[in-house]
XYZ file of C-alpha atoms in Angstrom:
558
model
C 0.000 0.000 0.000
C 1.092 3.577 -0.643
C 0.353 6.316 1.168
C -1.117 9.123 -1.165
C 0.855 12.068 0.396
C 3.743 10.739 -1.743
C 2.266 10.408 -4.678
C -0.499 13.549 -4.162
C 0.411 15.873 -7.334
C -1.099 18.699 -5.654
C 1.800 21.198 -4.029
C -0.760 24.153 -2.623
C -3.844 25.792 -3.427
C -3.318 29.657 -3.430
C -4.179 32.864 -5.087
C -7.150 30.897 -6.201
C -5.337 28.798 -7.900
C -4.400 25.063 -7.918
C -0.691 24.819 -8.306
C 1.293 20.834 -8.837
C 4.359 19.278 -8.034
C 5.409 19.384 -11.724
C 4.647 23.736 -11.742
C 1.260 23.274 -13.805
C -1.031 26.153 -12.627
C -5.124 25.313 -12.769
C -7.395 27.537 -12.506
C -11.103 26.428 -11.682
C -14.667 28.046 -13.002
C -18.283 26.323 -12.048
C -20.185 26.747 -15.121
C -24.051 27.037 -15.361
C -25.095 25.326 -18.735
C -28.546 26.168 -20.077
C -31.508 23.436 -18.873
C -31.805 20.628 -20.872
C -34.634 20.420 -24.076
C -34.801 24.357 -24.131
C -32.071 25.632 -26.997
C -33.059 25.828 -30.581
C -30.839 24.572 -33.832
C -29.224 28.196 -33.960
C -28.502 28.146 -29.933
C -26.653 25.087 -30.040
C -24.391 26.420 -33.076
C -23.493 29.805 -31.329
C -22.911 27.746 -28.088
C -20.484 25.252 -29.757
C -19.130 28.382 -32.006
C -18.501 30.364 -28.393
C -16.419 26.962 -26.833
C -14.191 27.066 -30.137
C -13.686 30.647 -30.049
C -13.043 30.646 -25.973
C -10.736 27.621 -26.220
C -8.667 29.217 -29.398
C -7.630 31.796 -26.768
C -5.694 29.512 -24.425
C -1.676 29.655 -24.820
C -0.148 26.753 -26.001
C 1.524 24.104 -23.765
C -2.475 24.476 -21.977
C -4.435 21.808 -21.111
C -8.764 22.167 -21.083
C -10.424 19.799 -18.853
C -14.492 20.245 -18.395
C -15.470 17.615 -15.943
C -19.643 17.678 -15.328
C -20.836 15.356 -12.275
C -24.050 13.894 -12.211
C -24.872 12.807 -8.515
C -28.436 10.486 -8.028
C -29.795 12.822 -5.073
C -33.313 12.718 -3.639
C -35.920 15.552 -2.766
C -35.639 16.652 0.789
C -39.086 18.219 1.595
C -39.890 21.431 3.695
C -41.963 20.545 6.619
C -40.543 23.250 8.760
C -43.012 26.321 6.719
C -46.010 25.803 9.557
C -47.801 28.511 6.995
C -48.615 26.071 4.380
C -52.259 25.077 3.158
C -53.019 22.206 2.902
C -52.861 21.195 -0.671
C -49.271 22.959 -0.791
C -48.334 20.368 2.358
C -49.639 17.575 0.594
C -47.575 18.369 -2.412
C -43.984 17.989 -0.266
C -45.220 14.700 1.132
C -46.086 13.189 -2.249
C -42.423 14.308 -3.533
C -40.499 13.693 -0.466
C -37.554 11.479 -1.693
C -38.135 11.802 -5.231
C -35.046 10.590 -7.165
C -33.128 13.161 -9.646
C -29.767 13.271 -11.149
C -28.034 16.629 -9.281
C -25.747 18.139 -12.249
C -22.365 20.440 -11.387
C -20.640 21.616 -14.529
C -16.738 22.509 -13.792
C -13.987 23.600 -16.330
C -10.066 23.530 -15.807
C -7.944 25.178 -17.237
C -4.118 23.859 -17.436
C -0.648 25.860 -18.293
C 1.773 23.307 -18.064
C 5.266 24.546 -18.057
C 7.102 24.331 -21.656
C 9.610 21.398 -21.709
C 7.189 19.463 -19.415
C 7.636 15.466 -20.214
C 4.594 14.531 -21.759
C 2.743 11.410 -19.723
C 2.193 8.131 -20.719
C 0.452 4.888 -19.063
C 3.523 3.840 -18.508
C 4.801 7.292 -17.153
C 2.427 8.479 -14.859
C 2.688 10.201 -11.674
C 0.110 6.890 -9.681
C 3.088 4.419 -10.627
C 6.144 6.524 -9.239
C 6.994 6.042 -5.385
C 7.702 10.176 -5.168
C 7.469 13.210 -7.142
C 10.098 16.036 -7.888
C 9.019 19.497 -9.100
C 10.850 20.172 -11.845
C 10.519 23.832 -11.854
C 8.903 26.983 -9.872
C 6.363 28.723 -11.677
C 7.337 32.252 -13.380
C 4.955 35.351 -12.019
C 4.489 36.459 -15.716
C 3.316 33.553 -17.004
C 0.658 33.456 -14.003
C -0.097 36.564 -15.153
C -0.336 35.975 -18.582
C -2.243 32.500 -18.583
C -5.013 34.504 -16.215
C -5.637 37.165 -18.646
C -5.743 34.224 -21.161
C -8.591 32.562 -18.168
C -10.562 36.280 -18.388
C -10.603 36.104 -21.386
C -11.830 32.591 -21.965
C -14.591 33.434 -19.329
C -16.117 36.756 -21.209
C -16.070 34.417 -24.486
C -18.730 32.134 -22.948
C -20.395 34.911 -20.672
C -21.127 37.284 -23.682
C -23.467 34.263 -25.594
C -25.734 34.400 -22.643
C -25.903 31.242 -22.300
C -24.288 30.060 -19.567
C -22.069 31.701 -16.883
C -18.903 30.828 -15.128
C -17.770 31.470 -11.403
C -14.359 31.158 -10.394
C -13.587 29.094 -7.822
C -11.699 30.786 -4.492
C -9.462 28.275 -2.425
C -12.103 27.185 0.315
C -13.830 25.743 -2.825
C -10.792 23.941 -4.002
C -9.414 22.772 -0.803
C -12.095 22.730 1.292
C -12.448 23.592 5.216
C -13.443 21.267 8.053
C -17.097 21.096 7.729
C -17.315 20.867 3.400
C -15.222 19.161 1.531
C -13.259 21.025 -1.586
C -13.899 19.495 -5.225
C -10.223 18.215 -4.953
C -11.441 15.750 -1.936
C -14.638 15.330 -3.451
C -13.052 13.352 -6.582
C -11.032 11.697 -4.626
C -13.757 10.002 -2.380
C -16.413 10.749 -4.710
C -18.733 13.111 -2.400
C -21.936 14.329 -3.661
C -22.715 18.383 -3.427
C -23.974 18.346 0.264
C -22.124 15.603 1.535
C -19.949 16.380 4.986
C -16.353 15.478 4.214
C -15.558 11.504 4.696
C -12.161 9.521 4.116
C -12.472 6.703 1.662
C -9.625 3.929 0.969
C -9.088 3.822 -2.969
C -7.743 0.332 -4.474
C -6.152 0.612 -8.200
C -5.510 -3.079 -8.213
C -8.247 -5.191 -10.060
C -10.034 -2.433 -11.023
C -11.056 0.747 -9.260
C -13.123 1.157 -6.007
C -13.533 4.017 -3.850
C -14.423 2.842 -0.375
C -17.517 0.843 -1.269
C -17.944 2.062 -4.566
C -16.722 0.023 -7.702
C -16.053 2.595 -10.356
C -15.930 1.961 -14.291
C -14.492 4.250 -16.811
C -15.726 3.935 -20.579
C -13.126 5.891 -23.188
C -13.813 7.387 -26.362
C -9.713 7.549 -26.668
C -9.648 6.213 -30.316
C -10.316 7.967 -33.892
C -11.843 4.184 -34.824
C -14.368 4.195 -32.707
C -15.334 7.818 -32.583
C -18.848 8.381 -35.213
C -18.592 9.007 -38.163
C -20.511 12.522 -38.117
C -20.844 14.798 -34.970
C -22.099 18.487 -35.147
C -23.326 20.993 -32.030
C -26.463 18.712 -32.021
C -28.735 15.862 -32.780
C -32.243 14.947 -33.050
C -34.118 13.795 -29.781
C -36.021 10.744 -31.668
C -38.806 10.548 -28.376
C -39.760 14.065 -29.096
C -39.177 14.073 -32.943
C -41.364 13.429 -35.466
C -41.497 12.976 -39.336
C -42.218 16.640 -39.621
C -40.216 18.388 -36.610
C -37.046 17.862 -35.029
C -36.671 18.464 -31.774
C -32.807 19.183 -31.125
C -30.576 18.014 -28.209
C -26.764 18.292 -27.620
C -24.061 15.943 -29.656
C -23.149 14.671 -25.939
C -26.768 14.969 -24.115
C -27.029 11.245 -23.942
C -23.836 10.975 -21.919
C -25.205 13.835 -19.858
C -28.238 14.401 -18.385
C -30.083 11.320 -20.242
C -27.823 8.969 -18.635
C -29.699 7.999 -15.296
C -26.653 6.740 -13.238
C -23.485 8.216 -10.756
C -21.207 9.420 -13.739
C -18.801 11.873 -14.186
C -18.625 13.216 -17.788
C -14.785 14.363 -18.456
C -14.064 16.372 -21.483
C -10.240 16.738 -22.492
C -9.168 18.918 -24.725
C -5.146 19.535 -24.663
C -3.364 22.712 -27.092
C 0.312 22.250 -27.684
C 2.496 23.773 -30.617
C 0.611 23.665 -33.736
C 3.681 23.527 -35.893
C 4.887 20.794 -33.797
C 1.813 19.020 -34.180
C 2.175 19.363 -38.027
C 5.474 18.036 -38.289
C 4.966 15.188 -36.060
C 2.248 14.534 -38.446
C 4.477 14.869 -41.250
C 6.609 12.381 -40.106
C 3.891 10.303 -39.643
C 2.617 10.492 -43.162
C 6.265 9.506 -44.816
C 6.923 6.670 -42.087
C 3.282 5.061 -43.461
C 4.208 5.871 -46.905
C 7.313 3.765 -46.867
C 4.972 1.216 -45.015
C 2.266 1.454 -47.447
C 3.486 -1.194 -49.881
C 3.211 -3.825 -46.636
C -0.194 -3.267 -45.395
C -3.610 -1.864 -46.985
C -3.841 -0.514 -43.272
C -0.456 1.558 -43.374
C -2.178 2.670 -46.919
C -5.212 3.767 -45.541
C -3.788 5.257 -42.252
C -1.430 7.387 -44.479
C -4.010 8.530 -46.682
C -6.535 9.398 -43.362
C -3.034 11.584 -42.071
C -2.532 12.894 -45.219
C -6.114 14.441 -45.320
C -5.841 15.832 -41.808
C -2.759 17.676 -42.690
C -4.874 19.479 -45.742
C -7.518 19.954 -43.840
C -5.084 21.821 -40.854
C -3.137 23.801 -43.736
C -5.840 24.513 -46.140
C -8.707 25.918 -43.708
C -6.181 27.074 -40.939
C -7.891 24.456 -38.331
C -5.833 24.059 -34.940
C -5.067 20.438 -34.023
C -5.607 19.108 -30.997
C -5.057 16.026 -28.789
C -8.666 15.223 -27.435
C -9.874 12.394 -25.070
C -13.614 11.878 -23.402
C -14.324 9.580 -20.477
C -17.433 8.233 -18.005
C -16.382 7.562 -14.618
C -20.247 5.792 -13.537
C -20.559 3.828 -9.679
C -23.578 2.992 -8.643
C -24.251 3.158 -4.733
C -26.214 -0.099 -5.162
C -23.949 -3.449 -5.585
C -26.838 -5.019 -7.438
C -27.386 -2.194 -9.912
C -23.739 -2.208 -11.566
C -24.417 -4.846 -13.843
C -26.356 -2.442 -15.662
C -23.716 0.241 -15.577
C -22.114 -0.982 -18.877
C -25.227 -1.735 -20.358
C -26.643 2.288 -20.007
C -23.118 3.880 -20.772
C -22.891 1.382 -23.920
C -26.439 2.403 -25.111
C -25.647 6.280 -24.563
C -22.728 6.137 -26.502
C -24.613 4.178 -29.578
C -27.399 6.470 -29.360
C -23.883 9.156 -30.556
C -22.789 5.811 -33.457
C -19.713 5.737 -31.059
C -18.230 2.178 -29.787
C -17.594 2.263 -25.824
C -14.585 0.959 -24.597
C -14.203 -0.437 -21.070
C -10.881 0.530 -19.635
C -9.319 -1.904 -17.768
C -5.230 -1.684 -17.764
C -4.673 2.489 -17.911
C -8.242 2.844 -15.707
C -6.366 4.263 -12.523
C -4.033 6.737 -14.650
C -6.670 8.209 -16.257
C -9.163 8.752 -13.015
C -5.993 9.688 -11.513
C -5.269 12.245 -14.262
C -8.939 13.319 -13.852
C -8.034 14.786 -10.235
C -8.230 18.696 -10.189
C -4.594 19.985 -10.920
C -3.229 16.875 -12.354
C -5.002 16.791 -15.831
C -1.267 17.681 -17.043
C -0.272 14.285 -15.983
C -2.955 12.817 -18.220
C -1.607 9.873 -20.276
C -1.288 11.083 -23.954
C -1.111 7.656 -25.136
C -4.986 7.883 -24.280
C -5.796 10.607 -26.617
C -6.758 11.059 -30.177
C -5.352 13.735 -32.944
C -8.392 16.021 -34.160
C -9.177 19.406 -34.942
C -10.571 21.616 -32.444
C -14.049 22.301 -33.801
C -14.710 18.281 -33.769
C -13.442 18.109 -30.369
C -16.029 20.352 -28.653
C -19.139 18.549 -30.611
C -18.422 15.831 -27.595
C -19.094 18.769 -24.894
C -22.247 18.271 -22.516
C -23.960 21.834 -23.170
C -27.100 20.969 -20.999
C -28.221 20.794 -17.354
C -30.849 19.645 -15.267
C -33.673 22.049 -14.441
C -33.089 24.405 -11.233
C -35.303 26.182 -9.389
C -36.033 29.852 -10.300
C -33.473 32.795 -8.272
C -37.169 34.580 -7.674
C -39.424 33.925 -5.046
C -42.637 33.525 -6.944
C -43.944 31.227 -9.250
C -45.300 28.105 -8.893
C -43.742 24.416 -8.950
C -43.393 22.115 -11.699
C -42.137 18.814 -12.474
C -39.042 18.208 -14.591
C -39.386 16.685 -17.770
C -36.607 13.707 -17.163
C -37.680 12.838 -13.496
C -40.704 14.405 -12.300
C -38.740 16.778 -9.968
C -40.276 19.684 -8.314
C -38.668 23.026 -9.616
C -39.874 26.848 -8.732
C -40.397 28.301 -11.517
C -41.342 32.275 -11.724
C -43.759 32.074 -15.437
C -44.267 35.994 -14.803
C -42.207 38.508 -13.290
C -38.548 36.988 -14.104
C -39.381 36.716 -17.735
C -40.295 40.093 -17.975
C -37.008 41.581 -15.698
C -34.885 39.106 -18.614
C -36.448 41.105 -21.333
C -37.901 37.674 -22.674
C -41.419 38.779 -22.792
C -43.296 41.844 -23.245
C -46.312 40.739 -20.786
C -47.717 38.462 -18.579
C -49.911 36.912 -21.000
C -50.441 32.843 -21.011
C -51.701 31.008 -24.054
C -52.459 26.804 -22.625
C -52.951 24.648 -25.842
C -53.806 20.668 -25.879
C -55.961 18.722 -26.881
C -58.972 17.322 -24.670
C -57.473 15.679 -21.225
C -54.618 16.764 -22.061
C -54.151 18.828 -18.437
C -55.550 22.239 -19.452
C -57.596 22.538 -16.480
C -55.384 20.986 -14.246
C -52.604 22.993 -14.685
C -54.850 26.276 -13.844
C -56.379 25.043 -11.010
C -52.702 24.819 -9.784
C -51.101 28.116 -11.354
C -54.105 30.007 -10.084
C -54.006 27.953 -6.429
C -50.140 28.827 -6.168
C -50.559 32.321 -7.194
C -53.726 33.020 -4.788
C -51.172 31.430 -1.759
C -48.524 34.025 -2.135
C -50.527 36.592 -1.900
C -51.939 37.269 -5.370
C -55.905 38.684 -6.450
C -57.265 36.225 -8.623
C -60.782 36.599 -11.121
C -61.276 33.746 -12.761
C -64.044 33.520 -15.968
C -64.916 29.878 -15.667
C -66.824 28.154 -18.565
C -67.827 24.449 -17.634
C -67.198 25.182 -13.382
C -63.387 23.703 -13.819
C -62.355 26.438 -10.966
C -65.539 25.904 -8.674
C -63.520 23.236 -5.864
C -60.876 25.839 -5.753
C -62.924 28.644 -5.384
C -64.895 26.928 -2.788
C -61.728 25.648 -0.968
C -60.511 29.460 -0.346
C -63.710 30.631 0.146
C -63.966 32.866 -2.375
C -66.926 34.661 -4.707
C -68.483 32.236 -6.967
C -70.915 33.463 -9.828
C -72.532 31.752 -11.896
C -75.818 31.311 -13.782
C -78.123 28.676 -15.669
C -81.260 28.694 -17.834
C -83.877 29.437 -14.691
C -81.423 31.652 -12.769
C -79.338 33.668 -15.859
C -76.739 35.956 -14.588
C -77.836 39.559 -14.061
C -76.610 42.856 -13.069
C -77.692 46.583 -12.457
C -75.527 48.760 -14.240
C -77.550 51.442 -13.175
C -76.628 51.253 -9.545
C -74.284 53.172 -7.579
C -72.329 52.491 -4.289
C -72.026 54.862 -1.422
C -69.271 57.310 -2.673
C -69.913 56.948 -6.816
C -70.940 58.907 -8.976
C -72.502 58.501 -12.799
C -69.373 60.214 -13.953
C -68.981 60.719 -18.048
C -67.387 56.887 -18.451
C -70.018 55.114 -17.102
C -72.486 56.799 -19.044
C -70.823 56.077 -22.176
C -70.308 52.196 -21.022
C -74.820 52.126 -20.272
C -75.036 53.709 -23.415
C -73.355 51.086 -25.428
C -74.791 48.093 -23.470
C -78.021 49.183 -24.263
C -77.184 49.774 -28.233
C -75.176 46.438 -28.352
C -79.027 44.674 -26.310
C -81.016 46.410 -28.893
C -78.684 45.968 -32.293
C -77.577 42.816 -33.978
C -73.609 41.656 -34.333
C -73.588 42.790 -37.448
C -76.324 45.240 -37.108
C -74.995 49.033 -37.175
C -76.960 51.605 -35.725
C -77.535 55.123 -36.754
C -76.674 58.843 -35.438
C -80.460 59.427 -34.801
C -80.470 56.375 -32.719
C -77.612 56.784 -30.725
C -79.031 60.150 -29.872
C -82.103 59.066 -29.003
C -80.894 56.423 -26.757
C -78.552 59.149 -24.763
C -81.417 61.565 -24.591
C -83.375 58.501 -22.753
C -80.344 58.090 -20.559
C -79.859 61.616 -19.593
C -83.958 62.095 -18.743
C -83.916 58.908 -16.993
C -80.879 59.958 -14.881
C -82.539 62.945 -14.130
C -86.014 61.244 -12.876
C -83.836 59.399 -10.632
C -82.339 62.359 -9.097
C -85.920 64.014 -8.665
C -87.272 60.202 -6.721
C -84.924 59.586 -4.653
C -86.757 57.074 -3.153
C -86.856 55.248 -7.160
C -84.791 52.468 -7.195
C -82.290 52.635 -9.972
C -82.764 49.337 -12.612
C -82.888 48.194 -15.366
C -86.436 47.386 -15.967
């Protein structure tokens, strides 16, 4: 057994910053993706465009590691609000405990210091007995790799799409009552979890404490798809006519109902260096050619990528994508490689279990260390392919205001806040508060009403209600309110003649008697003439008049 303290990467977290053994600085963001099912064909193009553009800006020798956890987490209900109704009470205990998948989006960025020795499966930092720094870090190039970081963060921030937060050291290294996100990869904590040691075994396989962990690698051009763009079709909601549009990566996101972490690697070295590598790649299969079809096609695959890089001015990259799943349940991991296979076919892309290099790439995973990530591991591609395999999408979150009313998520049912009137209008979305509900019959129409207008009358809002078929009639009844309605031997009625203490029969409600009695006496498409409007305000005007001489005549309509 080794004790991790001499093999830990990690030197110090300071200045916000995660600094290792080998002089790679990291700086951490939390990033707030849009929710999941709500961008549109264009969204998803200026969302990948805004990753390419943002990731363009890093120096070279950097290293871009977005890591999104999805945590199985329950619904904890509020019973300590003694102010709730009953219905409103009713609604915690019947979601008490409901299961959801609890998504955190993080991105890393890398500088690794030039000259570093690139790592390998066999060269790793998890199979050395000690590490060596082999350099300090130089103030300027801090300096320079966070403007590069401010940069990057604007980039995304202007799409308004999503937003990023830097993380500050408590976040990275924790305190004594909530563990950092370096200790929560390392034991595999959830958001709210209190901090909790966990043995980790690398030998015949990989388990955390109690948890047996499986990694699945897209590390290899062969069994990447064939295609890949910003998005795909959503075949449950899609139809022959309309395509309903999801991210390139959603199924290895949010649609993939297990413990996972999603990492995304993306790693920027020296482009020319890249391109002669490549070069030398091309004439070492040429001479090879003649011996193999393979060494034919491989060269002729290189070959193409080098036109591609020169001829469109592409940067090459060294890309890898992983998903770390556990399952807290022995019995359910079985099925782990059954749902992560399925995701990745629903992309055309062939999983691949790792097995031998599984601990140096979770170990590479660790925030800080994604310099020491084997490179033997990763694939040659051109940045604007790489980021099709990003996860753009959360799960849904409870609206920042505090009024609106709850619905249920479209993947699990769980309860979110959300505010349908006053945030839209403070985010410029809408122009008013109007609500259009379309369906067919049973579709929920009612229903959902019933529950808007319930939720809305509960935090303190005036509700009127017209009601056609007495859908509204329980709820008016169960907050005692004003109920009017009418039938064929009691029709509705009302005196638009009469006047409360205090009013008077100014100018507008003349004019409002005046053409209620013209719209009574005239057809819809009926019009009526000068003579006859005069007529019928003359009769208004005497009759007003009679009823100021008899006081004791009670004003009617008769």
């Amino acid at each position: 057994m080794i004790e991790a303290n001499k093999i830990f990467p990690i030197y110090k977290v300071e200045h916000n910053c995660i600094l290792s053994m080998a002089g790679d600085i990291t700086i951490v963001y939390r990033a707030t993706l849009p929710e999941v099912f709500t961008l549109s064909e264009r969204d998803y193009e200026t969302f990948h465009q805004a990753w390419v553009r943002a990731i363009k800006l890093l120096p070279q020798h950097s290293v871009f590691h977005k890591q999104d956890w999805f945590i199985a987490s329950k619904h904890k209900a509020d019973y300590q609000n003694n102010s709730q109704s009953f219905l409103s009470r009713s609604s915690e205990q019947f979601f008490n405990e409901r299961p959801y998948l609890d998504h955190e989006c993080f991105v890393y960025l890398t500088k690794k210091p030039s000259g570093r020795k690139l790592s390998t499966s066999a060269y790793s930092n998890i199979c050395r007995k000690s590490i060596v720094p082999s350099q300090t870090v130089d103030p300027a190039v801090f300096q320079e790799f966070s403007d590069a970081a401010g940069q990057f963060e604007r980039i995304l921030t202007d799409t308004g799409l999503c937003t990023l937060k830097r993380l500050d050291d408590d976040e990275l290294a924790g305190t004594a009552n909530k563990p950092g996100i370096i200790e929560r990869y390392c034991f595999l904590l959830g958001r709210d979890q209190m901090p909790m040691i966990r043995d980790i075994h690398v030998q015949d396989g990989l388990q955390v404490g109690d948890k047996k962990v499986e990694l699945y690698a897209l590390a290899d051009a062969d069994d990447l798809p064939a295609l890949c763009g910003s998005r795909i079709n959503y075949e449950k909601y899609s139809t022959d006519r309309t395509k309903f549009s999801i991210g390139f990566a959603s199924p290895l996101g949010t649609l993939l109902n297990c413990n996972h972490i999603l990492n995304q690697y993306v790693f920027i070295d020296d482009a020319q260096q890249t391109i002669k590598r490549l070069e030398a790649k091309k004439l070492r299969l040429q001479s090879l050619s003649a011996y193999s079809r393979e060494n034919a096609i491989n060269r002729d695959a290189t070959n193409d990528f080098l036109n591609e890089a020169l001829a469109s001015g592409k940067l090459p990259v060294k890309a890898h994508f992983n998903v770390l799943v556990w399952s807290d349940d022995p019995a359910k991991t079985a099925d782990l490689k059954n749902l992560v296979g399925s995701a990745m076919a629903q992309m055309d892309a062939v999983a691949k279990q790792e097995t031998d290099g599984q601990a140096q790439i979770w170990f590479a995973g660790l925030p800080g260390n994604e310099a020491d990530f084997p490179m033997n591991d990763t694939f040659d591609t051109f940045l604007e392919q790489s980021t099709c395999f990003f996860n753009l999408e959360t799960n849904y979150k409870s609206s920042v205001s505090s009024f609106g009313i709850r619905l249920g998520d479209r993947l699990t049912g769980n309860p979110i806040l959300v505010d349908l009137s006053d945030l839209p209008m403070e985010l410029s979305w809408v122009g008013n508060r109007s609500k259009f509900l379309c369906g067919p019959s049973g579709s929920g129409k009612s229903f959902f009403t019933n529950h808007m207008m319930r939720s809305y009358y509960e935090q303190g809002s005036h509700v009127v209600i017209m009601d056609i078929g007495h859908s509204y009639k329980g709820l008016c009844d169960l907050v005692d309110g004003y109920y009017f309605t009418y039938s064929e031997e009691d029709p509705i009625k009302f005196n638009p003649f009469y006047l409360s203490d205090g009013d008077v029969m100014d100018t507008e409600k003349r004019e409002s008697i005046k053409t209620l009695l013209l719209a009574l006496w005239k057809k819809d498409d009926e019009p009526y003439r000068r003579s006859e409007y005069v007529a019928v305000s003359n009769a208004l005007t005497l009759y007003l008049a009679h009823l100021d001489r008899n006081p004791d005549v009670f004003p009617c309509f008769n």
